[in-house]
Amino acid sequence: PRVLLLGHHDTVWPLGTLARWPFSADGDVATGPGCFDMKAGLVQTFHALAALDSFDGVAVLVTGDEEIGSPTSADLIVESASGVDATLVTEPSSEGALKIARKGTRQYILRTTGRAAHAGLEPHNGVNAGVELAHQIVAVSDIDLPADTTLTPTVSAAGTTSNTVPGAASVYIDVRSFDEARFDTVEEQLEALLPQLPGASLELEHGPRRPPMPPSSSQTLFALATHVASDLGLPPLDGVAVGGASDGNLTASAGISTLDGLGAVGGNAHAEGEWVDLSAMGDRTALLHGMVQRILAGEAHL
């Protein structure tokens, strides 16, 4: 294949969300869990494909674990992109703008271990891993960060029952940067954390990671998108660098020309009220279709 269309069907929303927040459309606005990130992008992908005279030269990969860092699909993504001229990612746009660069990500789990004890009979015999975790979350939040780098403690948990001194606790840590070297600076500080309570211990577990997607990986494809949009009579396109990562980071790091954000126009990704502008879906589909046609015809100068 000459071009890979890349997306994912998983969302951040837990099972049962549709029961309280079903998909709905009112005029040009659709809402529902995952509609923006990235169900609408998949709809646009398949309609763009349907308008092609032939599928020859086109590969499509829709994964199911992107929102958790692609732990099982990363190798398949890189393998699928191997040898193609371009990867077009139909993740949602940034207020209509295409995503020409993305921060990389590293995920960690910081685990604290204490000693469980009965909270009423002998709490003094315990070492509270939850309290230790609280100290560590503050310490993590105070880490000196390099420029354009973020560090966010996210999901945390401690203990097993309400009447037991927690013997174990954990917090997920999300680190993002445009510069791969800056990750190492942050990681050194995470590795240097020390327990604050006598008898407590720490363990830093390394999780999924995606390298940054540099602007150079999208330069040629963004130029192509600009030409296609102009030929279609669409408004001029903007390109932005964003903090969120995607599977496009993986293809870009493998040396494949990659353009992201070709999916829906809308907002509130990963949040209540996630929405899609239905009136923009036709133009976005036409843009994707036009880009695929040009790439297959060898007009993209890749």
Coordinates of C-alpha atoms in Angstrom, one line a residue:
P1 CA 0.0 0.0 0.0
R2 CA 1.0 3.6 -0.6
V3 CA -1.1 5.2 2.1
L4 CA -2.3 4.1 5.6
L5 CA -5.5 5.5 7.1
L6 CA -5.1 5.2 10.9
G7 CA -7.6 5.5 13.7
H8 CA -9.0 3.8 16.8
H9 CA -12.5 2.7 17.9
D10 CA -11.9 2.7 21.7
T11 CA -12.9 5.7 23.9
V12 CA -12.1 6.9 27.4
W13 CA -15.6 6.3 28.6
P14 CA -16.5 3.4 30.9
L15 CA -19.1 0.8 30.0
G16 CA -22.6 2.1 30.8
T17 CA -22.0 5.7 29.9
L18 CA -24.4 5.4 26.9
A19 CA -27.2 4.6 29.3
R20 CA -27.1 8.0 30.9
W21 CA -25.7 10.0 28.0
P22 CA -26.9 8.4 24.7
F23 CA -25.8 9.7 21.3
S24 CA -28.0 12.5 20.0
A25 CA -28.1 15.0 17.2
D26 CA -29.7 18.5 17.3
G27 CA -29.3 20.4 14.1
D28 CA -25.6 20.5 13.2
V29 CA -24.4 19.3 16.6
A30 CA -24.0 15.7 17.7
T31 CA -23.1 14.6 21.2
G32 CA -22.3 11.4 22.9
P33 CA -19.3 9.5 24.5
G34 CA -16.5 9.2 21.9
C35 CA -18.3 11.0 19.1
F36 CA -15.5 13.5 18.7
D37 CA -12.6 11.2 19.7
M38 CA -13.0 9.6 17.4
K39 CA -16.2 7.9 16.1
A40 CA -16.9 10.8 13.6
G41 CA -13.4 10.4 12.2
L42 CA -14.1 6.8 11.5
V43 CA -17.3 7.7 9.7
Q44 CA -15.4 10.2 7.6
T45 CA -12.7 7.6 6.8
F46 CA -15.1 5.1 5.5
H47 CA -17.0 7.6 3.4
A48 CA -13.8 8.9 1.9
L49 CA -12.9 5.3 1.0
A50 CA -16.3 4.6 -0.5
A51 CA -15.8 7.5 -2.9
L52 CA -12.6 5.9 -4.3
D53 CA -12.7 4.0 -7.6
S54 CA -10.4 1.4 -6.2
F55 CA -9.0 0.4 -2.8
D56 CA -5.7 -0.6 -4.4
G57 CA -2.8 1.1 -2.6
V58 CA -4.8 1.9 0.5
A59 CA -4.5 0.3 3.9
V60 CA -6.8 1.0 6.9
L61 CA -6.0 0.2 10.5
V62 CA -8.4 0.8 13.3
T63 CA -7.1 -0.2 16.7
G64 CA -8.8 -0.8 20.0
D65 CA -6.2 0.4 22.7
E66 CA -5.1 3.8 21.6
E67 CA -6.5 5.6 24.7
I68 CA -4.4 3.5 27.0
G69 CA -1.2 4.0 25.1
S70 CA -1.5 1.3 22.4
P71 CA 0.3 -1.4 24.5
T72 CA -0.8 -4.3 22.2
S73 CA -1.1 -2.5 18.9
A74 CA 2.1 -0.4 18.7
D75 CA 4.1 -3.0 16.8
L76 CA 1.2 -3.7 14.4
I77 CA 0.9 0.0 13.7
V78 CA 4.6 0.4 12.8
E79 CA 4.5 -2.8 10.8
S80 CA 1.4 -1.6 8.9
A81 CA 3.0 1.7 8.1
S82 CA 6.3 0.2 7.0
G83 CA 6.8 0.9 3.3
V84 CA 3.9 3.3 2.8
D85 CA 4.4 6.8 1.5
A86 CA 2.1 8.5 4.0
T87 CA 0.0 7.9 7.1
L88 CA -3.2 10.0 7.5
V89 CA -4.6 10.0 11.0
T90 CA -8.3 10.7 11.4
E91 CA -8.1 11.8 15.0
P92 CA -10.2 14.9 15.8
S93 CA -9.0 18.3 14.7
S94 CA -8.0 21.1 17.0
E95 CA -10.9 23.5 16.4
G96 CA -10.6 22.6 12.7
A97 CA -6.9 22.9 12.5
L98 CA -4.8 19.9 11.5
K99 CA -2.2 18.5 13.9
I100 CA 1.3 18.9 12.5
A101 CA 3.2 18.1 15.6
R102 CA 2.4 16.3 18.9
K103 CA 4.1 15.9 22.2
G104 CA 5.5 12.5 23.1
T105 CA 4.3 10.8 26.2
R106 CA 5.7 8.6 29.0
Q107 CA 3.4 6.9 31.5
Y108 CA 4.5 5.8 34.9
I109 CA 2.9 4.2 38.0
L110 CA 4.4 5.2 41.4
R111 CA 3.6 2.5 43.9
T112 CA 4.0 3.0 47.7
T113 CA 4.1 0.1 50.1
G114 CA 3.5 0.3 53.8
R115 CA 2.1 -2.1 56.3
A116 CA -1.5 -3.0 56.7
A117 CA -3.1 -3.0 60.2
H118 CA -6.5 -2.8 61.8
A119 CA -7.6 0.9 61.7
G120 CA -9.3 0.6 65.1
L121 CA -7.4 -2.0 67.1
E122 CA -3.8 -1.2 66.2
P123 CA -3.4 1.6 63.7
H124 CA 0.0 2.3 65.4
N125 CA 1.3 -1.0 64.0
G126 CA 0.6 0.1 60.4
V127 CA 2.5 2.2 57.9
N128 CA 0.0 4.1 55.9
A129 CA 0.8 3.7 52.2
G130 CA -2.0 6.2 51.4
V131 CA -0.4 8.9 53.5
E132 CA 3.0 8.1 51.9
L133 CA 1.4 8.4 48.5
A134 CA 0.0 11.8 49.4
H135 CA 3.5 13.0 50.3
Q136 CA 4.8 11.6 47.0
I137 CA 2.0 13.3 44.9
V138 CA 3.0 16.6 46.4
A139 CA 6.7 15.9 45.6
V140 CA 5.9 14.8 42.1
S141 CA 3.9 18.0 41.5
D142 CA 6.9 20.1 42.7
I143 CA 9.4 18.5 40.2
D144 CA 11.3 21.2 38.3
L145 CA 10.1 20.7 34.7
P146 CA 12.0 21.6 31.5
A147 CA 10.4 24.0 29.0
D148 CA 7.2 22.8 27.2
T149 CA 7.0 19.7 29.4
T150 CA 4.1 18.7 31.6
L151 CA 3.8 16.2 34.4
T152 CA 0.4 15.3 35.8
P153 CA -0.5 12.8 38.6
T154 CA -3.8 11.2 37.5
V155 CA -5.5 8.1 38.8
S156 CA -4.7 7.2 42.4
A157 CA -5.8 4.5 44.7
A158 CA -5.0 3.3 48.2
G159 CA -6.0 0.5 50.5
T160 CA -8.5 -2.4 50.4
T161 CA -11.2 -1.8 53.0
S162 CA -12.4 1.3 55.0
N163 CA -11.3 -0.2 58.3
T164 CA -7.7 -1.1 57.4
V165 CA -4.6 1.0 57.3
P166 CA -3.6 0.9 53.6
G167 CA -0.7 -1.4 53.0
A168 CA -0.4 -0.3 49.3
A169 CA -1.2 2.7 47.2
S170 CA -0.5 3.9 43.7
V171 CA -0.7 6.9 41.4
Y172 CA -0.4 7.1 37.6
I173 CA 1.9 9.8 36.3
D174 CA 1.5 11.4 32.8
V175 CA 4.6 13.1 31.3
R176 CA 4.5 15.0 28.0
S177 CA 7.1 16.9 26.0
F178 CA 8.0 17.9 22.4
D179 CA 11.7 16.9 23.2
E180 CA 12.7 13.3 23.8
A181 CA 15.7 14.4 25.9
R182 CA 13.5 16.2 28.3
F183 CA 11.8 13.0 29.3
D184 CA 15.1 11.7 30.7
T185 CA 15.5 14.8 32.9
V186 CA 12.0 14.2 34.4
E187 CA 12.6 10.5 34.8
E188 CA 15.8 11.0 36.7
Q189 CA 13.9 13.1 39.2
L190 CA 11.1 10.5 39.5
E191 CA 13.7 7.8 40.1
A192 CA 15.3 9.9 42.9
L193 CA 12.1 10.2 45.0
L194 CA 12.5 8.9 48.6
P195 CA 9.9 7.6 51.0
Q196 CA 8.8 10.0 53.8
L197 CA 7.4 7.6 56.4
P198 CA 9.6 5.2 58.3
G199 CA 8.9 1.7 57.0
A200 CA 7.5 2.8 53.7
S201 CA 9.0 2.0 50.3
L202 CA 8.6 3.2 46.7
E203 CA 8.6 1.6 43.3
L204 CA 8.4 3.4 40.0
E205 CA 6.9 1.3 37.2
H206 CA 7.4 2.3 33.6
G207 CA 4.3 2.2 31.3
P208 CA 3.5 2.9 27.7
R209 CA 5.4 5.6 25.9
R210 CA 5.2 7.4 22.6
P211 CA 8.0 9.5 21.1
P212 CA 7.2 13.1 20.0
M213 CA 5.8 13.7 16.5
P214 CA 8.0 16.5 15.0
P215 CA 6.8 19.1 12.6
S216 CA 9.1 17.8 9.9
S217 CA 7.1 14.5 9.7
S218 CA 4.0 16.4 8.5
Q219 CA 5.5 19.2 6.4
T220 CA 5.0 17.7 3.0
L221 CA 1.5 16.3 3.8
F222 CA 0.3 19.5 5.3
A223 CA 1.4 21.3 2.1
L224 CA -0.6 18.7 0.1
A225 CA -3.7 19.2 2.4
T226 CA -3.4 23.0 1.8
H227 CA -3.4 22.5 -2.0
V228 CA -6.3 20.0 -1.9
A229 CA -8.4 22.3 0.3
S230 CA -7.8 25.2 -2.1
D231 CA -8.8 23.1 -5.1
L232 CA -12.0 22.1 -3.3
G233 CA -12.8 25.7 -2.4
L234 CA -12.5 25.0 1.3
P235 CA -11.3 27.7 3.8
P236 CA -7.5 27.9 4.3
L237 CA -6.2 25.2 6.7
D238 CA -4.3 25.9 9.9
G239 CA -1.7 23.5 11.4
V240 CA -1.0 23.4 15.2
A241 CA 1.3 21.5 17.6
V242 CA -0.7 19.9 20.4
G243 CA 0.0 18.3 23.7
G244 CA -2.0 15.2 23.1
A245 CA -0.3 12.1 21.6
S246 CA -1.8 9.6 19.2
D247 CA -0.7 6.6 17.2
G248 CA 0.5 9.1 14.6
N249 CA 3.5 9.6 17.0
L250 CA 4.5 6.0 16.3
T251 CA 4.4 6.2 12.5
A252 CA 6.2 9.6 12.5
S253 CA 8.9 8.2 14.8
A254 CA 9.3 5.3 12.3
G255 CA 10.2 7.8 9.6
I256 CA 6.8 7.8 7.8
S257 CA 5.3 11.1 6.6
T258 CA 2.3 11.5 8.9
L259 CA -0.4 14.1 9.2
D260 CA -2.9 14.0 12.1
G261 CA -6.1 15.8 13.0
L262 CA -7.9 15.0 9.8
G263 CA -11.0 13.8 11.6
A264 CA -14.0 15.7 13.0
V265 CA -14.5 19.3 13.9
G266 CA -15.9 19.7 17.4
G267 CA -14.7 19.8 21.0
N268 CA -14.6 18.7 24.6
A269 CA -12.6 15.5 23.9
H270 CA -12.5 13.2 26.9
A271 CA -15.0 15.4 28.7
E272 CA -18.8 15.6 29.4
G273 CA -20.4 17.4 26.5
E274 CA -18.1 16.0 23.8
W275 CA -19.6 17.2 20.5
V276 CA -19.1 17.1 16.7
D277 CA -20.0 19.7 14.1
L278 CA -22.0 17.7 11.6
S279 CA -22.0 20.4 9.0
A280 CA -18.2 20.1 8.7
M281 CA -18.1 16.4 8.1
G282 CA -18.7 16.6 4.4
D283 CA -15.8 19.0 3.8
R284 CA -13.5 17.0 6.0
T285 CA -14.4 13.8 4.2
A286 CA -13.8 15.5 0.8
L287 CA -10.4 16.7 2.0
L288 CA -9.3 13.2 3.1
H289 CA -10.6 11.7 -0.1
G290 CA -8.7 14.3 -2.2
M291 CA -5.5 13.7 -0.3
V292 CA -5.7 9.9 -0.7
Q293 CA -6.3 10.4 -4.5
R294 CA -3.3 12.7 -4.8
I295 CA -1.0 10.3 -2.9
L296 CA -2.1 7.3 -5.0
A297 CA -1.5 9.3 -8.1
G298 CA 2.0 10.1 -7.0
E299 CA 1.3 13.9 -6.8
A300 CA 2.2 14.3 -3.2
H301 CA 6.0 14.6 -3.8
L302 CA 6.7 12.3 -0.8

